Coordinates of C-alpha atoms and ligand atoms in Angstrom, one line a residue:
X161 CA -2.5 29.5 -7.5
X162 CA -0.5 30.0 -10.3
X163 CA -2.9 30.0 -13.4
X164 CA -4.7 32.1 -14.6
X165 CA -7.6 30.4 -14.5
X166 CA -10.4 33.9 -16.2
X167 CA -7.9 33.8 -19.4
X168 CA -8.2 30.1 -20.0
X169 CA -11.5 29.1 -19.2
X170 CA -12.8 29.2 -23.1
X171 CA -9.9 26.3 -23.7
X172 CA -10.3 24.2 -20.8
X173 CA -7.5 21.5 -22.2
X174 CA -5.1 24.2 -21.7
X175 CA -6.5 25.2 -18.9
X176 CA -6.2 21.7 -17.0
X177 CA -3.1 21.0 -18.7
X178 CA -1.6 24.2 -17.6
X179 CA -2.9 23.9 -14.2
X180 CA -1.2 20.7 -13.6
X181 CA 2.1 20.8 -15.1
X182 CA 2.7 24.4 -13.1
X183 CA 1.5 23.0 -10.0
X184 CA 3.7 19.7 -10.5
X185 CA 6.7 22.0 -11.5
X186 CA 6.3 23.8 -7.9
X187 CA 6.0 20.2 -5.7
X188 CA 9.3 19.5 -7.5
X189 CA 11.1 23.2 -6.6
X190 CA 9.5 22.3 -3.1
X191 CA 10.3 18.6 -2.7
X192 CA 13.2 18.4 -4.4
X193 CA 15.0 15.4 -2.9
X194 CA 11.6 13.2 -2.8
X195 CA 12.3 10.8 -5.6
X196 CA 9.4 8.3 -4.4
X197 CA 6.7 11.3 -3.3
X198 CA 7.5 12.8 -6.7
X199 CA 6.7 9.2 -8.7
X200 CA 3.3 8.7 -7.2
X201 CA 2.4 12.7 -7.3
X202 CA 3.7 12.4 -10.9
X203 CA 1.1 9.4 -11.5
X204 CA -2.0 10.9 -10.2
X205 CA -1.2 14.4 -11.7
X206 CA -1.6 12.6 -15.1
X207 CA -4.6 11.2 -14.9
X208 CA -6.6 14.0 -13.5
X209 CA -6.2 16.2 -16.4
X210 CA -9.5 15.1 -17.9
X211 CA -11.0 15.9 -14.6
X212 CA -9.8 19.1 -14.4
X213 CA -11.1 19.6 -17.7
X214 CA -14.7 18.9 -16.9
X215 CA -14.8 20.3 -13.6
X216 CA -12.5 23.4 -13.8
X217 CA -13.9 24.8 -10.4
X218 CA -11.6 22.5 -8.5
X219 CA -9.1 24.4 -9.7
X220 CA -10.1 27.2 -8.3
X221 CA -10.6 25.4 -4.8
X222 CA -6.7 24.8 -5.3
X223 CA -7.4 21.3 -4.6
X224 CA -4.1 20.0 -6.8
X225 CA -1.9 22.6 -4.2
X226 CA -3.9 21.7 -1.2
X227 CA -4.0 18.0 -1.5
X228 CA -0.4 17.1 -2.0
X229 CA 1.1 19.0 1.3
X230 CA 0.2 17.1 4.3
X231 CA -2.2 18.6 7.4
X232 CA 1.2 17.8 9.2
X233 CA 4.5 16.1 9.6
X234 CA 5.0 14.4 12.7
X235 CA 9.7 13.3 13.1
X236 CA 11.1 12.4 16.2
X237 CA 13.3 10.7 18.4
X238 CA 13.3 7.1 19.1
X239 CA 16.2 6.2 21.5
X240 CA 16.2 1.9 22.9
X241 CA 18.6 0.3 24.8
X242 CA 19.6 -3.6 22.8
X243 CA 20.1 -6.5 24.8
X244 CA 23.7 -5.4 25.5
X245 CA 22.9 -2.4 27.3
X246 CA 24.0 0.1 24.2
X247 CA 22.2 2.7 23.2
X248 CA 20.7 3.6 19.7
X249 CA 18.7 6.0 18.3
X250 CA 15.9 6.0 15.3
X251 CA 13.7 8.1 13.8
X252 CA 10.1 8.3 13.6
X253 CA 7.8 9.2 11.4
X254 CA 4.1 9.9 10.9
X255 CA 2.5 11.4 7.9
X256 CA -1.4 12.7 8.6
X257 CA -1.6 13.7 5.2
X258 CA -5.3 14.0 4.7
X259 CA -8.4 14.0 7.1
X260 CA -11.2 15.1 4.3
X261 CA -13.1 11.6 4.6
X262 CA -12.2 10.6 8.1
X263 CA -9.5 9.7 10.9
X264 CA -6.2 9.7 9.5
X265 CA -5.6 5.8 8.7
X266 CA -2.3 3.7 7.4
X267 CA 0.4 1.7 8.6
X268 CA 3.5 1.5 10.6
X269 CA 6.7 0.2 8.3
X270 CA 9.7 -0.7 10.2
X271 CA 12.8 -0.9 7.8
X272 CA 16.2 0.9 7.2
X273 CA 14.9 2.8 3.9
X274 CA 12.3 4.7 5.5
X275 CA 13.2 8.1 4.6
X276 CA 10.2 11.1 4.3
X277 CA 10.3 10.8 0.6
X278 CA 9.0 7.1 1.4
X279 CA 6.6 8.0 4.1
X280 CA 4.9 10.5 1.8
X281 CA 4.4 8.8 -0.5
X282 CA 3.1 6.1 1.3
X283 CA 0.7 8.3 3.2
X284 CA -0.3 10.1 -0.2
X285 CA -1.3 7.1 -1.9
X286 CA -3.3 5.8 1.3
X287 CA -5.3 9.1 0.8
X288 CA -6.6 7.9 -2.4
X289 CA -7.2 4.0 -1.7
X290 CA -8.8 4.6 1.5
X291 CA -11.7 6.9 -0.5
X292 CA -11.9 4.2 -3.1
X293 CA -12.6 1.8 0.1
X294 CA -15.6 3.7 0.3
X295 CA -15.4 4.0 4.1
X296 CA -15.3 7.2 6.1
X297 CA -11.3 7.5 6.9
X298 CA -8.4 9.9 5.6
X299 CA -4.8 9.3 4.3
X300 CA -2.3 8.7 6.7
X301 CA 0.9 6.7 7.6
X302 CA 4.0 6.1 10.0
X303 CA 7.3 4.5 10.4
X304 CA 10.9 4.3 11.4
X305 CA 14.2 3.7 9.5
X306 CA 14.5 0.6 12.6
X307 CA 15.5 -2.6 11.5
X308 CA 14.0 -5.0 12.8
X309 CA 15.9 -8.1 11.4
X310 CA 18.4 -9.4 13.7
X311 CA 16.3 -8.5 17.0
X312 CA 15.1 -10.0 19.1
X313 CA 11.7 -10.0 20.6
X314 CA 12.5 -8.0 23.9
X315 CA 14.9 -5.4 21.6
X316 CA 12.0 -5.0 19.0
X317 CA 9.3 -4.5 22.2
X318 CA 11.6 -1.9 23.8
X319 CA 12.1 0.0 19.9
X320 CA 8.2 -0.1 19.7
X321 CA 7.3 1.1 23.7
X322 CA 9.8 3.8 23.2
X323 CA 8.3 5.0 19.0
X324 CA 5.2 4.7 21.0
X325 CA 5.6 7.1 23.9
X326 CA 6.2 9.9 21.1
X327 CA 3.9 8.9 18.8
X328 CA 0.7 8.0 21.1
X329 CA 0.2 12.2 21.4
X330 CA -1.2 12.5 18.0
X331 CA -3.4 9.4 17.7
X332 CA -7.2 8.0 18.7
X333 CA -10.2 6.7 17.5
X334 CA -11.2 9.2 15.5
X335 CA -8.0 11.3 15.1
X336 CA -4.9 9.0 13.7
X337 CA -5.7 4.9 13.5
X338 CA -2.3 3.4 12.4
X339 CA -2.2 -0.7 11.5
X340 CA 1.0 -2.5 10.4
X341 CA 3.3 -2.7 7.1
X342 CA 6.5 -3.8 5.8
X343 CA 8.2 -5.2 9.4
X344 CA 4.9 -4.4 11.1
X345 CA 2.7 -7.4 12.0
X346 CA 0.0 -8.6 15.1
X347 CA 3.0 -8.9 17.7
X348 CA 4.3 -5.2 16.9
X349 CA 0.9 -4.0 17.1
X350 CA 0.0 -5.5 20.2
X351 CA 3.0 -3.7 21.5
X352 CA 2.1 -0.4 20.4
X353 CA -1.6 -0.7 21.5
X354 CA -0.2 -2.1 25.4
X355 CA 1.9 0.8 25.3
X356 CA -0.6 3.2 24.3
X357 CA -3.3 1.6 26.9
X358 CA -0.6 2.2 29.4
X359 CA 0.0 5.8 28.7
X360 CA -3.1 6.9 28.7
X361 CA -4.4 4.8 32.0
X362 CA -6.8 2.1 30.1
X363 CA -8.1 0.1 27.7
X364 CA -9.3 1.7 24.2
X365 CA -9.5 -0.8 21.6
X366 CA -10.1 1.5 18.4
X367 CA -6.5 3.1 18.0
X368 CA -5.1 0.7 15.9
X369 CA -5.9 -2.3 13.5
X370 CA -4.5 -5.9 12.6
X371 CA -4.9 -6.4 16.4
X372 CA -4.8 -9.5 17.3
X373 CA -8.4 -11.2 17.4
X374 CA -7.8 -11.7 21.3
X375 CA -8.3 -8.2 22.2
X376 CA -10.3 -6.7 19.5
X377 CA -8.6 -7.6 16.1
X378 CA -11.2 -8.2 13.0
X379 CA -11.0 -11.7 12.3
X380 CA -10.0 -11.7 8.6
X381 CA -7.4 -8.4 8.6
X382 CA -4.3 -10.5 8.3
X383 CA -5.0 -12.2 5.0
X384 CA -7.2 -9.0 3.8
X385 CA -4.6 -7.3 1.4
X386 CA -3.4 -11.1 -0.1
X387 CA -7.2 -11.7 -0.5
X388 CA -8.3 -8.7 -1.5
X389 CA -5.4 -8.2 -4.5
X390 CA -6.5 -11.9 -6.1
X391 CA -10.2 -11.1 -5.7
X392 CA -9.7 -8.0 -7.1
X393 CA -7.3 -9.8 -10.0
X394 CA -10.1 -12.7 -10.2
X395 CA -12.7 -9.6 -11.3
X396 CA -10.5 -8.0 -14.1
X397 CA -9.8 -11.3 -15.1
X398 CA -12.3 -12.5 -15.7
X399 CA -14.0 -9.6 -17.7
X400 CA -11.6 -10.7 -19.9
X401 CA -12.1 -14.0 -20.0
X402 CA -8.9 -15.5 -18.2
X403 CA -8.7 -17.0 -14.8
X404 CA -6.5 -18.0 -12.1
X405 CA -7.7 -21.7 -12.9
X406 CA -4.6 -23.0 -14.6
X407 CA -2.4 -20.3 -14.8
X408 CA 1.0 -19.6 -13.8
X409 CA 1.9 -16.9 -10.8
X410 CA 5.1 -15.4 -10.0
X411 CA 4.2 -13.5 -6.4
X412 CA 7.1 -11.5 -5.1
X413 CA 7.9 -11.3 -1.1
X414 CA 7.1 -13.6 1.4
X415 CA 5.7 -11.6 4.0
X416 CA 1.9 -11.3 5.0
X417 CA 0.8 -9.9 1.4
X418 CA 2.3 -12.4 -0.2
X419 CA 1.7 -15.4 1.7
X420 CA -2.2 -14.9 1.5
X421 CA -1.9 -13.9 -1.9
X422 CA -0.1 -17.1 -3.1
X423 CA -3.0 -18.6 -0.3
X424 CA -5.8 -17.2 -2.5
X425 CA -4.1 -17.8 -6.0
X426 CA -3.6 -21.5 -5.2
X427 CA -7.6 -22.0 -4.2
X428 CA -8.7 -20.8 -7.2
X429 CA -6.8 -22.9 -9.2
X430 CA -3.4 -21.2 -9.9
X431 CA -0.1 -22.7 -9.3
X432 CA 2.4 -20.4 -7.9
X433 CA 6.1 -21.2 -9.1
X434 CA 8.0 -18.3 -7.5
X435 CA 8.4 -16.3 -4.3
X436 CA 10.9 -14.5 -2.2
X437 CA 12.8 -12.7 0.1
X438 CA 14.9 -10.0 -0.1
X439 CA 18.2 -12.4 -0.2
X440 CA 16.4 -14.3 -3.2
X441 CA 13.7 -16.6 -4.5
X442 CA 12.6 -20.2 -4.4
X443 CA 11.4 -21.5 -8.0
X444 CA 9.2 -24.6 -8.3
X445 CA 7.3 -25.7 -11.5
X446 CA 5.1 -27.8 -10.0
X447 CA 3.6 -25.2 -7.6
X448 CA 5.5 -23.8 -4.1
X449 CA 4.1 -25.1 -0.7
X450 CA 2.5 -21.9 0.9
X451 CA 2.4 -23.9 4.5
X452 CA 6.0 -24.4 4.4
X453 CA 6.4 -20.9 3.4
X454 CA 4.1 -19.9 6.2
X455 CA 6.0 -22.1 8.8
X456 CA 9.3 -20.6 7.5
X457 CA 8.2 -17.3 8.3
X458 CA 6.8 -17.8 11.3
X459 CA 10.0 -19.3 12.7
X460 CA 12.4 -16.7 14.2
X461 CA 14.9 -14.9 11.4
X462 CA 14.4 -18.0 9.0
X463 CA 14.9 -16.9 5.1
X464 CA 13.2 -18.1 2.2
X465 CA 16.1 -20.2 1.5
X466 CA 14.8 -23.1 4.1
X467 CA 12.3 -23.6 1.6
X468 CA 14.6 -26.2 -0.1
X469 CA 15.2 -28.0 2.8
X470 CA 11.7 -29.3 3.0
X471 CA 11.1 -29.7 -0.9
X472 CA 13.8 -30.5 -2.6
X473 CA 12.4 -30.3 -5.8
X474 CA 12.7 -26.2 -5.7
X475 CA 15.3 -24.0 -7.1
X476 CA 17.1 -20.9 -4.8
X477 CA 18.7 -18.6 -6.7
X478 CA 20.1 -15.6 -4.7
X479 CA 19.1 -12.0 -5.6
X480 CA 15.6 -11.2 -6.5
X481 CA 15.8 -9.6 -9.7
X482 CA 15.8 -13.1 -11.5
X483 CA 12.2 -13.6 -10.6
X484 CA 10.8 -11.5 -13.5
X485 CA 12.7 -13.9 -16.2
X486 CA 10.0 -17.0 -15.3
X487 CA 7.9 -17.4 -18.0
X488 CA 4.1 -16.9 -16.4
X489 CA 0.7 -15.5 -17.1
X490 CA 0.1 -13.8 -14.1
X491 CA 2.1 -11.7 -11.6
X492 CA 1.5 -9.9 -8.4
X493 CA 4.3 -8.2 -7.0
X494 CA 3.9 -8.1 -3.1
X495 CA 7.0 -6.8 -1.9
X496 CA 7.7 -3.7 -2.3
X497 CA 8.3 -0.2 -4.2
X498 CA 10.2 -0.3 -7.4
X499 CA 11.0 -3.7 -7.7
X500 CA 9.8 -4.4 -11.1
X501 CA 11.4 -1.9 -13.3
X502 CA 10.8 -1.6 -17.7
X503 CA 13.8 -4.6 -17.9
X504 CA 11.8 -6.7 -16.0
X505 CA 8.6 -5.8 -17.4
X506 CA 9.7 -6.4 -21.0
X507 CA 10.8 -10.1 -20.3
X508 CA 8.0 -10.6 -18.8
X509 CA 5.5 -9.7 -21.8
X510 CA 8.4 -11.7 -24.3
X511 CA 7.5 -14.4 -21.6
X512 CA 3.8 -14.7 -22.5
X513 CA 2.7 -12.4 -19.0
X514 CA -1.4 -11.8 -19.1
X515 CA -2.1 -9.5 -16.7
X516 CA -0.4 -7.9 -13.0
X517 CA -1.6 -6.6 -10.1
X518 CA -0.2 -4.9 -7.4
X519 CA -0.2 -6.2 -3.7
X520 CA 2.6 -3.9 -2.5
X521 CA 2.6 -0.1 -2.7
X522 CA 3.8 1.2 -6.3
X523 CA 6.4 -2.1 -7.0
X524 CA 5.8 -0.8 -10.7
X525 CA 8.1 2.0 -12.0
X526 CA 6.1 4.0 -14.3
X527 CA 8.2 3.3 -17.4
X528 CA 7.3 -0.6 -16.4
X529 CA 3.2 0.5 -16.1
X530 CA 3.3 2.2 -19.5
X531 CA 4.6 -0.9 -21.1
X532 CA 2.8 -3.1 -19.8
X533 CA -0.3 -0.8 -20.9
X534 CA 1.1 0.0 -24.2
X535 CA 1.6 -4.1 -24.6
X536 CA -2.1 -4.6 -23.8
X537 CA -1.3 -6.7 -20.5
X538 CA -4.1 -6.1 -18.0
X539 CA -2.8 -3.9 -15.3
X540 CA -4.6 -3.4 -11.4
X541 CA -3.1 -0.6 -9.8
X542 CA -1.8 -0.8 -5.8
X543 CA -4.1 2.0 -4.7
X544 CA -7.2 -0.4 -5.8
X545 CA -6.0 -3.9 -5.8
X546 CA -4.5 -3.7 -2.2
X547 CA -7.0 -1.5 -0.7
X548 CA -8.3 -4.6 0.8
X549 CA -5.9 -4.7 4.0
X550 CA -7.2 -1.0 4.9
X551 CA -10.9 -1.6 3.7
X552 CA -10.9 -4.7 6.5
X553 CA -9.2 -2.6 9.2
X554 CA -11.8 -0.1 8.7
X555 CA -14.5 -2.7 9.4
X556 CA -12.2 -3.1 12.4
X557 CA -12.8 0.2 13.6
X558 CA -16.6 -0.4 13.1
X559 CA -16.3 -3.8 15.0
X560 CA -14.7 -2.2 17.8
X561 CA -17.0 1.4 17.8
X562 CA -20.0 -1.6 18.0
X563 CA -18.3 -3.6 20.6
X564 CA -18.9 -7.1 18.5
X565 CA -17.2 -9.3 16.4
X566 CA -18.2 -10.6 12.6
X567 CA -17.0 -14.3 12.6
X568 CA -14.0 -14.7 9.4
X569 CA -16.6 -15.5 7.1
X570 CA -18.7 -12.6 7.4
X571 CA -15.3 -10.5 7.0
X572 CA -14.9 -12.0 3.1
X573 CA -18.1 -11.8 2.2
X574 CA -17.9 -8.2 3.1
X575 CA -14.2 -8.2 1.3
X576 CA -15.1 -9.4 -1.7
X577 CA -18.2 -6.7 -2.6
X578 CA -15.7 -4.2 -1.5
X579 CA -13.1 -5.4 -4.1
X580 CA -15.9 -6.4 -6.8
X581 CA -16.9 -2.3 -6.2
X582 CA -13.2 -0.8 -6.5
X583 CA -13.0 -2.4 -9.6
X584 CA -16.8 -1.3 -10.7
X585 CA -15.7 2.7 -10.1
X586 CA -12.6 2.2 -11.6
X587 CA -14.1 0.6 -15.0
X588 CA -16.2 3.5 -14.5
X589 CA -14.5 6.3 -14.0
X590 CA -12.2 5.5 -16.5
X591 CA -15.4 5.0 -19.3
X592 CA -16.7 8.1 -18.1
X593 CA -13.0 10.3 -18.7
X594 CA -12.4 8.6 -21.7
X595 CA -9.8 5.9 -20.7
X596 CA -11.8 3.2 -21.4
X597 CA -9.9 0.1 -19.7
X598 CA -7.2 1.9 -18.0
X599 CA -7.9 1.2 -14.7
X600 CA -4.8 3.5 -13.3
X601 CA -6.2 6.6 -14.7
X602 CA -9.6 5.2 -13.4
X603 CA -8.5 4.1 -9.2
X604 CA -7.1 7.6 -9.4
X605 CA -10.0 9.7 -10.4
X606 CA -12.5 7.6 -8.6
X607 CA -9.8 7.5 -5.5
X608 CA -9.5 11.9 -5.9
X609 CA -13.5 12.9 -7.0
X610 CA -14.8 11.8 -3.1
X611 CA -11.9 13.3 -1.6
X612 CA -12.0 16.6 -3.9
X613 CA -15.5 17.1 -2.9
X614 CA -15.2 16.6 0.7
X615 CA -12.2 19.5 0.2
X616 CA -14.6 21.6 -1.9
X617 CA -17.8 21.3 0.9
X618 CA -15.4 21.7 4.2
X619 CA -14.1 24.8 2.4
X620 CA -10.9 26.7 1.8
X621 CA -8.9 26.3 4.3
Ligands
NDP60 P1 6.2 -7.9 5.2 O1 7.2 -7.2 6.0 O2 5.3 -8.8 5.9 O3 6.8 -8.6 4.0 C1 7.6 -8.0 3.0 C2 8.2 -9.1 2.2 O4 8.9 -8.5 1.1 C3 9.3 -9.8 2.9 O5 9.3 -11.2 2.5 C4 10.6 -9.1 2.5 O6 11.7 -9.9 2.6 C5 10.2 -8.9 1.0 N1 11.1 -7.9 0.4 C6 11.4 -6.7 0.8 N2 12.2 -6.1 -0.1 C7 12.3 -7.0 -1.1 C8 12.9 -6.9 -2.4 N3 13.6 -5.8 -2.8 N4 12.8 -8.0 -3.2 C9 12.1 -9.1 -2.8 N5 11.5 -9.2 -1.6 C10 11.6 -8.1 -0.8 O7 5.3 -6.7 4.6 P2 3.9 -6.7 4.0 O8 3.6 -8.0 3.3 O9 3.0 -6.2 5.0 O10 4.0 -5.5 2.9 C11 4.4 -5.7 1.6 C12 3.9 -4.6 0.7 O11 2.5 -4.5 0.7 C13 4.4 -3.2 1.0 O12 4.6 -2.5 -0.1 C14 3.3 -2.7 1.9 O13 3.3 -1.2 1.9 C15 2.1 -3.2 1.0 N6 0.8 -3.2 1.8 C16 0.7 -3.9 2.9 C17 -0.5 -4.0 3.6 C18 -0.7 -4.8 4.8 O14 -1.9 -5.0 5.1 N7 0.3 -5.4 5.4 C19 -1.7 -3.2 3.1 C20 -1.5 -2.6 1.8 C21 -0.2 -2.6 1.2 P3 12.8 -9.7 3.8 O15 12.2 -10.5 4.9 O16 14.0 -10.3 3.3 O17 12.9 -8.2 4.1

């Protein structure tokens, strides 16, 4: 540890803020290429400093040190012959970051950004969402710099049976539960749990999540994160008297966050006037379709461009960044990391925005989140709003351990008092560290406290 922690205890502001900036200033010496691992560290490092304050004995544990290098690093080989006969070669990931409050749990992403940087900070932020879930399970996630546009279904089933003949050695029920993510959905999954099955001589049903229903999927999983980010909206909202009823949405993406997002926004009353791809976006006044979106994206390689086709009424403007210049009250960006930057964010509070929240993983840049706090817009944070994919695949795990099945409406019901209690802990940890409101600072010491104290009572180790 590098304070020392005896000379400062009589100042414990110093001592809290010395203890984080020299244990952030290390991660960076160590780290030093990991731009997006750095950005999330960098968030949670500054709220905690009030914790730190109060309970200096955590920095004794070295919990700061401890909690941002992963139990372990899993990279290898992925090598899949395409329809042609030719032979390529990926690489694989998997994160198990932290296994404090349970099996390591997160998703697969399949896309050609996926570097470590990516995947740690992926997995990292997982650590902290799944503990404000309040279920048992640790931080955790996976991928592979594969790109699965332009495949087809046998090429994308041979990439998946060959990532999954490495990958099945480090997972199981209560070891390493991996669900899906960016390029990830049901079919991918159902290839890595056939695979898995086959490996390892039979059937075992609680090794991954967002299975399809057919086999042991949670009814309820696929629209969970869309949900779960507008109910969690819907609740800071409305303690602040504003609503989805009437209001305009923006919703980035088109994938499975977005779609049920937009799904969610529209029955309570919003009208969404924008979404997109990564080619561009669709813009309609009068409120976009989210069937035809969903039948778009169901068909095989089709781009949010098609939309037009069906209502001709809708604008397509190619590239994405565009999106942020609508004038609207409400946005929730579902796509992915970075995409709304300070530029973006500025137009969009010239533009009359209300409020944000997060259905991808850290689309904010932090200059963009500081605006939007310093501007007064109310702000949910990814690690809360979107913790309601992995709070459902959890009740997945549960489903399958009990060998039954809650019907779709027991699922929400249970969704929504998950998402009503994130945002509780968050309004109150904030209040109770003096950030009032902030519900960043408050996701991340609610998310860390659990996780801190399972670290403290399972020892130094
Ligand atoms: P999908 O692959 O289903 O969808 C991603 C969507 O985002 C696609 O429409 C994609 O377009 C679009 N997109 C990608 N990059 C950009 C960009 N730069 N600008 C605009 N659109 C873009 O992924 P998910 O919906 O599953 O995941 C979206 C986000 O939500 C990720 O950050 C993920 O980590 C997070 N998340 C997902 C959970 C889940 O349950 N699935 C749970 C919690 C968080 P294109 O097809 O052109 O690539």
């Amino acid at each position: 540890m590098l304070t020392n922690v005896n000379e400062t205890y009589n100042d414990p502001k110093k001592l809290a803020n010395d203890y984080v900036h020299d244990v952030y200033k290390q991660l960076k010496v160590r780290n030093p290429d990991e731009i997006e691992f750095l950005q999330a560290t960098r968030e949670i490092f500054d709220s905690l400093r009030p914790v730190f304050m109060k309970n200096p004995h955590y920095i004794d544990h070295g919990i700061l040190e401890r909690i941002t290098e992963p139990d372990r690093i899993i990279t290898f080989r992925v090598t899949w012959e395409d329809d042609q006969g030719k032979v390529h070669v990926n690489r694989g990931y998997r994160i198990q970051f932290n296994s404090e409050l349970g099996p390591y749990k997160g998703g697969i992403r399949y896309h050609p950004s996926v570097n470590l940087s990516i995947m740690k900070f992926l997995a990292f932020e997982q650590i902290f969402k799944n503990s404000l879930t309040g279920q048992p399970i640790g931080g955790g996630k996976g991928g592979s710099d594969f790109d699965p546009k332009n495949k087809s279904e046998r090429e994308i089933m041979r990439f998946t049976q060959s990532f999954m003949t490495e990958l099945s050695k480090y997972l199981g029920p209560d070891k390493d539960v991996p669900a899906g993510d960016i390029g990830v959905g049901r079919r991918e999954v159902g290839y890595m749990a056939g695979q898995y099955n086959r490996i390892n001589g039979g059937f075992e049903p609680g090794v991954f999540t967002g299975k399809d229903p057919n086999y042991g999927g949670s009814l309820g999983r696929q629209e969970a994160t869309g949900y779960g980010t507008v109910y969690f909206a819907e609740e800071m909202l409305k303690t602040n008297d504003l609503s989805f009823k009437g209001s305009r949405v923006i919703v980035s993406g088109s994938g499975n966050v977005s779609t049920y997002a937009m799904e969610k926004a529209i029955e309570l009353g919003a009208t969404v006037i924008a979404c997109s791809d990564s080619s561009g976006y669709i813009y309609d006044e009068n409120g976009i379709d989210v069937e035809t979106v969903k039948q778009i994206k169901e068909g095989s390689g089709e781009r949010i461009k098609t939309y037009r086709k069906y209502h001709e009424t809708a604008k397509y403007v190619k590239g994405c960044e565009n999106i942020w210049s609508l004038p609207c009250e409400i946005v929730l960006p579902c796509a992915t990391q970075n995409e709304l930057d300070e530029h973006a964010a500025a137009t969009l509070i010239q533009n009359g925005l209300k409020a944000i929240a997060e259905g991808a993983n850290m689309p904010c840049t932090q200059e963009a989140i500081e605006l939007f706090q310093e501007k007064g817009i109310l702000f949910a944070p990814a690690k809360a709003a979107n913790a309601g994919g992995v709070a459902v695949s959890a009740m997945e795990m549960s489903q399958n351990s009990m060998r039954l099945n809650w019907t779709a409406e027991e699922v929400d019901e249970k969704l929504k008092e998950v998402m009503k209690n994130i945002y509780k802990s968050c309004v109150e940890a904030a209040e109770k560290y003096g950030h009032t409101g902030d519900l960043v600072v408050g996701a991340n010491i609610a998310g860390f406290l659990k996780v801190a104290n399972a670290m403290v009572s399972h020892g130094i180790r």
